[in-house]
Amino acid sequence: MNMNYTAEELAFRDEVRAFLDEKLPADIAAKVKGFRRLSKEDHQRWQKILCEQGWYATHWPEEYGGVKWTPVQKHIWDEESCRYGVPRSIPFGVNMVAPVIIKFGNEDQKQKYLPRILSGEDWWCQGYSEPGAGSDLASLKTRAVRDGDHYIVNGQKTWTTLGQYANMIFCLVRTNTEVKNQEGISFLLIDMDTPGITVRPIITLDGEHEVNEVFFEDVKVPVENLVGEEDKGWTYAKFLLTYERTGLAGIGMSKAALSHLKQLASRRLKNGKPLLEDPSFSQRIARVEIDLTAAAISNLRIIASVEGGGVPGAESSMLKVKGTEIRQSINDLARRAIGPYALPFVEEEMDLDYDGEFLSDKDAAPLSAQYFNNRKLSIFGGSNEIQKNIVSKMILGL
Amino acid sequence: MDFQLNEEQQMLQDTVARLVRGEYSFEKRLAFSETDLGFSADFWHQLSELGLTAVPFSEELGGFGGGGVEVQSVMAELGRGLCLEPYLQSIVLGGGLIAHAGNDSQKENWLAGIASGELKAAVGLQEPQSFYDLNNVETRAEKSGEGYILNGRKAVVIGGHCANVIVVSARTSGDTRNAEGISLFALSPDTNGVERRTYPTIDGAKGCDITLNNVQVGADSLLGEEGKAGEVIEYQAGRAIAGLCAEAVGVMEVANELTLEYLKQRKQFGVPIGKFQVLQHRMVDMMSELEQARSMAILAASVADSEQNDERRRVLAAAKNVIGRAGQFISEAGIQSHGGIGMTWEYNFAHYAKRLIAINHQLGDDDFHLERYAALLQAS
Ligand SMILES: Cc1cc2nc3c(=O)[nH]c(=O)nc-3n(C[C@H](O)[C@H](O)[C@H](O)COP(=O)(O)OP(=O)(O)OC[C@H]3O[C@@H](n4cnc5c(N)ncnc54)[C@H](O)[C@@H]3O)c2cc1C
Ligand SMILES: Cc1cc2nc3c(=O)[nH]c(=O)nc-3n(C[C@H](O)[C@H](O)[C@H](O)COP(=O)(O)OP(=O)(O)OC[C@H]3O[C@@H](n4cnc5c(N)ncnc54)[C@H](O)[C@@H]3O)c2cc1C
């Protein structure tokens, strides 16, 4: 048992810190730390810096421009980048479709798409969910029918995160209706500029435009955009979901959010004293910090076992549930900390460029919206109920 | 023992229910919310035409002489419709403060107008540093000639953007957190030195922060005895808490109805999701939270207009605590059981969820009232 970093790991952490000290743009970090909105340009600017450093594609083999980090190094990166306010990489290209292309795609697809993901030329979105296929993803209906050198795609995807920025979408489509649900699905790469595609915004309860509906009407997709074999897409999709699940626990993000909460609570007053010194509020914070400590160690245990050659299994499902609950309680406390000021919805103060007087605390404006927005954490990436179903089946044999 | 409304009370509730059903569709509400006024002037007018704005006022004022139960009947239905009109602020709290503390001429000046809906009142009791403690008042009122000069800031005044009369607390003596030395003033927002910063609220309503910068008011602006408003404020805030509890129950009812309907209609894995036991049990929990909340709202209504004492204080603190917790549970559980659709602006559930969370931030959240209750705990 040794819970300390090795000398090399510590050296790596110093390298990460030196890099972030030097290269992370202050305006972007401030937005991330204050829960402000990031523009497409912010993401792209930061991606370019990361790519120049060679640290963008941490899941990829080196031959494609990836960097070979150990699970512990990835963890160090995650911790440090959350602490510094590094924007979360939009995962759809670099962490989702790329591993699928690398593992199941052909050489042409690798040559074509991987460099464009690295350069930021392509912005990908994920076309899995449909109105009728959420938790029951395999029941998806979007149809692709082979017609010479093309597939003709008809149907609808929904909840497509940041689809409004994307020029590429990877989709699960039904190519065979004669077989069991899981066996008739294919994995298609689709250019969003193809005629017949319409993107419509879905506004979420906090007033944000973050997700979309994507409609396909007789969309012609070249056959070479099929990844792997026809009707085998479900296998690839599941491979991708395991990638999605690790990291969804958001331990680093919870640590950053907790530190933000404590700073906020040290500025807000109750009975003339900082809220952080209030017996009942400080106990609420203490409880979530304790839970987070435990979850962070669970996370390290998973990382260590992966480092030793293990595969993250249902433990990552349990951690996803715990981790999202913890983040949601931190958001709950932040909203509580501003008391009556949880009500005003002062959009202009959410912009970092805002130079007027703040209604209350400088960080108050996004807090209620953030609380509501993060209810999504227990819904997407496999809802927490679905994660628990996985655990009962896979670990407990129920 | 009888928990039924009497015939008159039932008629009252049915009247409001019918009006809300007819005039307050979800689509209309979204449109009302986006106007500058932030609610429907027309609906307000209809409330007034039907005499509903006069419910809690005495018969001399053209009122109905209604008490806690009558207010509860109205508020519950306004809650079901997520109505944005400042009924609680103007009729229950603003009107309540003036009726409680005002002298005859002040009542004459304002109450008839408030009761008829012609005048709208808003109430500024909180301040940036006060959190939920209404005795925490830094705003100062200095004697000046016959009247006073007010300086300070009042926080999150719901409905303050459109009010004709604003009732604010200000300190005429004592230290910031003293219950003694607080006075109430009724003033017009047009008075020199009154500045309002208006904003929408997370639940679709509108409010403002009010800065008072050397605001000169006459002696006729002081409501009640100088320095003695602490008790009035506590009492009237209690009536408003009972009103909020009733509203919350209406909101929860619809939230639960929507969720239950969705569980029966949404299919995944070839069955309605309501067939999954985890969702069934969560729905049952949502229903029992609602029952807890309903019981406490009834209890709160029963003491809303009774004499002030520790028992009344305990009941109101307990009720607001239960409502806060139940509201958050129903809001979060309901979103979760809906899945993605519960997160969207276009579907009404999310707006019910937001109102429930917002109610917890009005007149004290569950933590605040838990502490209040604990401080009043009886030894046996
Ligand atoms: C903000 C946001 C962003 C998203 N981004 C994307 C994206 O970019 N791309 C994409 O493809 N999808 C995306 N999704 C979709 C997401 O993956 C789905 O919302 C999720 O899979 C749940 O599906 P659903 O919303 O249809 O809910 P449903 O599946 O209808 O679930 C409703 C409720 O039923 C429960 N339930 C369902 N089945 C069971 C069961 N068997 N046992 C117990 N309980 C069950 C669920 O847990 C949930 O509580 C996003 C969703 C959100 C909210
Ligand atoms: C102190 C005590 C006094 C009792 N007195 C009496 C008495 O006077 N007369 C009498 O007749 N009986 C009596 N009982 C028996 C009691 O009614 C049973 O214990 C009870 O019905 C549960 O049955 P079980 O113990 O066989 O547990 P099981 O039925 O085997 O249940 C085990 C667990 O599974 C859960 N479970 C079972 N079915 C489902 C389902 N469909 N969905 C979800 N969860 C489920 C249960 O909730 C429980 O958690 C008594 C029991 C106790 C402990």
Short mmCIF file of N, CA and C in Angstrom, two decimals, chain A residues 33-120:
data_model
loop_
_atom_site.label_atom_id
_atom_site.label_comp_id
_atom_site.label_asym_id
_atom_site.label_seq_id
_atom_site.Cartn_x
_atom_site.Cartn_y
_atom_site.Cartn_z
N LYS A 33 -13.75 29.03 -13.93
CA LYS A 33 -13.86 29.04 -12.47
C LYS A 33 -15.12 29.72 -11.98
N GLY A 34 -15.58 30.70 -12.75
CA GLY A 34 -16.78 31.42 -12.32
C GLY A 34 -18.04 30.87 -12.97
N PHE A 35 -17.98 29.67 -13.54
CA PHE A 35 -19.13 29.04 -14.22
C PHE A 35 -19.72 29.92 -15.31
N ARG A 36 -18.86 30.69 -16.00
CA ARG A 36 -19.35 31.50 -17.10
C ARG A 36 -19.40 30.68 -18.39
N ARG A 37 -20.12 31.24 -19.35
CA ARG A 37 -20.22 30.54 -20.64
C ARG A 37 -18.91 30.65 -21.43
N LEU A 38 -18.57 29.57 -22.09
CA LEU A 38 -17.42 29.59 -22.99
C LEU A 38 -17.93 29.64 -24.42
N SER A 39 -17.25 30.43 -25.24
CA SER A 39 -17.66 30.49 -26.64
C SER A 39 -16.93 29.39 -27.41
N LYS A 40 -17.38 29.17 -28.63
CA LYS A 40 -16.71 28.21 -29.50
C LYS A 40 -15.25 28.63 -29.67
N GLU A 41 -15.05 29.94 -29.78
CA GLU A 41 -13.70 30.47 -29.99
C GLU A 41 -12.81 30.17 -28.78
N ASP A 42 -13.36 30.30 -27.57
CA ASP A 42 -12.58 29.98 -26.36
C ASP A 42 -12.07 28.54 -26.42
N HIS A 43 -12.99 27.63 -26.76
CA HIS A 43 -12.61 26.22 -26.83
C HIS A 43 -11.51 26.01 -27.86
N GLN A 44 -11.67 26.66 -29.00
CA GLN A 44 -10.71 26.44 -30.09
C GLN A 44 -9.35 27.02 -29.75
N ARG A 45 -9.35 28.17 -29.11
CA ARG A 45 -8.09 28.82 -28.75
C ARG A 45 -7.31 27.92 -27.80
N TRP A 46 -8.02 27.38 -26.82
CA TRP A 46 -7.35 26.53 -25.84
C TRP A 46 -6.89 25.21 -26.47
N GLN A 47 -7.72 24.67 -27.34
CA GLN A 47 -7.37 23.41 -27.99
C GLN A 47 -6.06 23.57 -28.77
N LYS A 48 -5.91 24.71 -29.41
CA LYS A 48 -4.70 24.96 -30.20
C LYS A 48 -3.45 24.94 -29.29
N ILE A 49 -3.59 25.59 -28.15
CA ILE A 49 -2.46 25.63 -27.21
C ILE A 49 -2.11 24.21 -26.74
N LEU A 50 -3.16 23.44 -26.43
CA LEU A 50 -2.93 22.07 -25.96
C LEU A 50 -2.26 21.22 -27.04
N CYS A 51 -2.72 21.40 -28.27
CA CYS A 51 -2.17 20.62 -29.38
C CYS A 51 -0.70 20.94 -29.59
N GLU A 52 -0.39 22.24 -29.51
CA GLU A 52 1.01 22.63 -29.68
C GLU A 52 1.88 21.97 -28.62
N GLN A 53 1.33 21.79 -27.45
CA GLN A 53 2.05 21.14 -26.36
C GLN A 53 2.07 19.62 -26.55
N GLY A 54 1.20 19.15 -27.46
CA GLY A 54 1.09 17.71 -27.68
C GLY A 54 0.27 17.00 -26.62
N TRP A 55 -0.56 17.74 -25.90
CA TRP A 55 -1.30 17.17 -24.78
C TRP A 55 -2.81 17.12 -25.01
N TYR A 56 -3.21 17.18 -26.25
CA TYR A 56 -4.65 17.23 -26.48
C TYR A 56 -5.26 15.83 -26.48
N ALA A 57 -4.61 14.91 -27.21
CA ALA A 57 -5.21 13.60 -27.44
C ALA A 57 -4.59 12.56 -26.52
N THR A 58 -5.11 12.48 -25.30
CA THR A 58 -4.46 11.62 -24.32
C THR A 58 -4.93 10.17 -24.38
N HIS A 59 -5.93 9.89 -25.21
CA HIS A 59 -6.37 8.51 -25.35
C HIS A 59 -5.79 7.87 -26.61
N TRP A 60 -5.04 8.63 -27.38
CA TRP A 60 -4.62 8.13 -28.70
C TRP A 60 -3.20 7.58 -28.67
N PRO A 61 -2.94 6.61 -29.58
CA PRO A 61 -1.55 6.16 -29.75
C PRO A 61 -0.70 7.30 -30.31
N GLU A 62 0.61 7.23 -30.03
CA GLU A 62 1.49 8.32 -30.45
C GLU A 62 1.55 8.49 -31.97
N GLU A 63 1.43 7.39 -32.69
CA GLU A 63 1.54 7.50 -34.16
C GLU A 63 0.48 8.43 -34.77
N TYR A 64 -0.63 8.63 -34.06
CA TYR A 64 -1.66 9.53 -34.58
C TYR A 64 -1.61 10.91 -33.93
N GLY A 65 -0.57 11.14 -33.18
CA GLY A 65 -0.44 12.45 -32.55
C GLY A 65 -0.93 12.48 -31.12
N GLY A 66 -1.10 11.31 -30.55
CA GLY A 66 -1.54 11.25 -29.16
C GLY A 66 -0.35 11.29 -28.21
N VAL A 67 -0.66 11.34 -26.94
CA VAL A 67 0.42 11.31 -25.97
C VAL A 67 0.12 10.13 -25.05
N LYS A 68 1.19 9.41 -24.70
CA LYS A 68 0.98 8.19 -23.93
C LYS A 68 1.10 8.50 -22.45
N TRP A 69 0.01 8.83 -21.84
CA TRP A 69 0.01 9.07 -20.41
C TRP A 69 -0.46 7.81 -19.69
N THR A 70 0.10 7.58 -18.52
CA THR A 70 -0.42 6.50 -17.70
C THR A 70 -1.74 6.97 -17.08
N PRO A 71 -2.54 6.06 -16.58
CA PRO A 71 -3.77 6.48 -15.92
C PRO A 71 -3.50 7.48 -14.79
N VAL A 72 -2.39 7.30 -14.08
CA VAL A 72 -2.09 8.24 -13.00
C VAL A 72 -1.76 9.62 -13.58
N GLN A 73 -1.03 9.63 -14.68
CA GLN A 73 -0.74 10.93 -15.31
C GLN A 73 -2.02 11.62 -15.77
N LYS A 74 -2.92 10.83 -16.35
CA LYS A 74 -4.21 11.42 -16.77
C LYS A 74 -4.93 12.00 -15.57
N HIS A 75 -4.84 11.27 -14.48
CA HIS A 75 -5.50 11.73 -13.26
C HIS A 75 -4.87 13.04 -12.78
N ILE A 76 -3.56 13.10 -12.80
CA ILE A 76 -2.87 14.32 -12.37
C ILE A 76 -3.29 15.49 -13.26
N TRP A 77 -3.35 15.20 -14.54
CA TRP A 77 -3.79 16.24 -15.47
C TRP A 77 -5.20 16.72 -15.13
N ASP A 78 -6.09 15.76 -14.87
CA ASP A 78 -7.47 16.09 -14.56
C ASP A 78 -7.55 16.96 -13.30
N GLU A 79 -6.84 16.54 -12.27
CA GLU A 79 -6.86 17.30 -11.01
C GLU A 79 -6.34 18.71 -11.20
N GLU A 80 -5.17 18.80 -11.84
CA GLU A 80 -4.55 20.12 -12.00
C GLU A 80 -5.37 21.01 -12.90
N SER A 81 -5.90 20.43 -13.98
CA SER A 81 -6.60 21.29 -14.91
C SER A 81 -7.90 21.80 -14.30
N CYS A 82 -8.54 21.01 -13.45
CA CYS A 82 -9.74 21.51 -12.77
C CYS A 82 -9.37 22.61 -11.78
N ARG A 83 -8.25 22.41 -11.12
CA ARG A 83 -7.83 23.39 -10.13
C ARG A 83 -7.48 24.73 -10.80
N TYR A 84 -6.91 24.64 -11.98
CA TYR A 84 -6.50 25.85 -12.68
C TYR A 84 -7.63 26.51 -13.47
N GLY A 85 -8.72 25.77 -13.67
CA GLY A 85 -9.78 26.33 -14.50
C GLY A 85 -9.55 26.10 -15.98
N VAL A 86 -9.05 24.93 -16.32
CA VAL A 86 -8.91 24.56 -17.74
C VAL A 86 -10.28 24.14 -18.26
N PRO A 87 -10.68 24.62 -19.44
CA PRO A 87 -11.98 24.18 -19.97
C PRO A 87 -11.96 22.68 -20.22
N ARG A 88 -13.09 22.06 -19.95
CA ARG A 88 -13.20 20.64 -20.23
C ARG A 88 -13.16 20.47 -21.74
N SER A 89 -12.34 19.55 -22.22
CA SER A 89 -12.32 19.31 -23.67
C SER A 89 -13.70 18.85 -24.10
N ILE A 90 -14.17 19.41 -25.21
CA ILE A 90 -15.42 18.89 -25.76
C ILE A 90 -15.10 17.47 -26.22
N PRO A 91 -15.73 16.47 -25.60
CA PRO A 91 -15.22 15.10 -25.74
C PRO A 91 -15.55 14.42 -27.07
N PHE A 92 -16.54 14.95 -27.78
CA PHE A 92 -17.14 14.14 -28.87
C PHE A 92 -16.15 13.73 -29.95
N GLY A 93 -15.22 14.62 -30.29
CA GLY A 93 -14.22 14.28 -31.29
C GLY A 93 -13.09 13.49 -30.66
N VAL A 94 -12.33 14.18 -29.81
CA VAL A 94 -11.08 13.62 -29.34
C VAL A 94 -11.25 12.38 -28.46
N ASN A 95 -12.28 12.37 -27.61
CA ASN A 95 -12.40 11.26 -26.66
C ASN A 95 -13.47 10.25 -27.02
N MET A 96 -14.29 10.55 -28.03
CA MET A 96 -15.35 9.59 -28.33
C MET A 96 -15.19 8.98 -29.72
N VAL A 97 -15.35 9.81 -30.74
CA VAL A 97 -15.33 9.20 -32.07
C VAL A 97 -13.91 8.75 -32.43
N ALA A 98 -12.90 9.49 -31.98
CA ALA A 98 -11.53 9.13 -32.36
C ALA A 98 -11.14 7.73 -31.88
N PRO A 99 -11.36 7.40 -30.60
CA PRO A 99 -11.02 6.03 -30.18
C PRO A 99 -11.75 4.97 -31.00
N VAL A 100 -12.98 5.26 -31.41
CA VAL A 100 -13.73 4.29 -32.22
C VAL A 100 -13.08 4.17 -33.61
N ILE A 101 -12.72 5.30 -34.19
CA ILE A 101 -12.07 5.27 -35.51
C ILE A 101 -10.73 4.54 -35.41
N ILE A 102 -9.99 4.85 -34.34
CA ILE A 102 -8.68 4.22 -34.18
C ILE A 102 -8.82 2.71 -34.03
N LYS A 103 -9.82 2.28 -33.30
CA LYS A 103 -9.95 0.85 -33.05
C LYS A 103 -10.68 0.11 -34.18
N PHE A 104 -11.70 0.74 -34.75
CA PHE A 104 -12.53 0.00 -35.71
C PHE A 104 -12.52 0.58 -37.12
N GLY A 105 -12.00 1.79 -37.28
CA GLY A 105 -12.05 2.44 -38.59
C GLY A 105 -10.99 1.90 -39.53
N ASN A 106 -11.11 2.24 -40.83
CA ASN A 106 -10.09 1.81 -41.77
C ASN A 106 -9.01 2.90 -41.90
N GLU A 107 -7.96 2.59 -42.64
CA GLU A 107 -6.82 3.49 -42.72
C GLU A 107 -7.23 4.85 -43.30
N ASP A 108 -8.07 4.82 -44.34
CA ASP A 108 -8.49 6.08 -44.95
C ASP A 108 -9.19 6.98 -43.92
N GLN A 109 -10.04 6.36 -43.13
CA GLN A 109 -10.78 7.14 -42.12
C GLN A 109 -9.82 7.73 -41.09
N LYS A 110 -8.82 6.93 -40.71
CA LYS A 110 -7.84 7.45 -39.74
C LYS A 110 -7.09 8.63 -40.33
N GLN A 111 -6.65 8.48 -41.56
CA GLN A 111 -5.88 9.55 -42.21
C GLN A 111 -6.73 10.80 -42.38
N LYS A 112 -8.00 10.59 -42.69
CA LYS A 112 -8.84 11.74 -42.98
C LYS A 112 -9.28 12.47 -41.70
N TYR A 113 -9.76 11.74 -40.72
CA TYR A 113 -10.44 12.42 -39.61
C TYR A 113 -9.54 12.78 -38.43
N LEU A 114 -8.56 11.92 -38.14
CA LEU A 114 -7.80 12.18 -36.91
C LEU A 114 -7.04 13.51 -36.95
N PRO A 115 -6.33 13.82 -38.06
CA PRO A 115 -5.64 15.12 -38.09
C PRO A 115 -6.61 16.29 -37.96
N ARG A 116 -7.80 16.12 -38.53
CA ARG A 116 -8.76 17.24 -38.47
C ARG A 116 -9.35 17.42 -37.07
N ILE A 117 -9.34 16.35 -36.30
CA ILE A 117 -9.76 16.49 -34.90
C ILE A 117 -8.68 17.24 -34.12
N LEU A 118 -7.44 16.84 -34.38
CA LEU A 118 -6.33 17.51 -33.68
C LEU A 118 -6.26 18.99 -34.01
N SER A 119 -6.47 19.31 -35.28
CA SER A 119 -6.31 20.70 -35.71
C SER A 119 -7.51 21.55 -35.32
N GLY A 120 -8.60 20.91 -34.93
CA GLY A 120 -9.79 21.68 -34.60
C GLY A 120 -10.63 21.99 -35.83
#
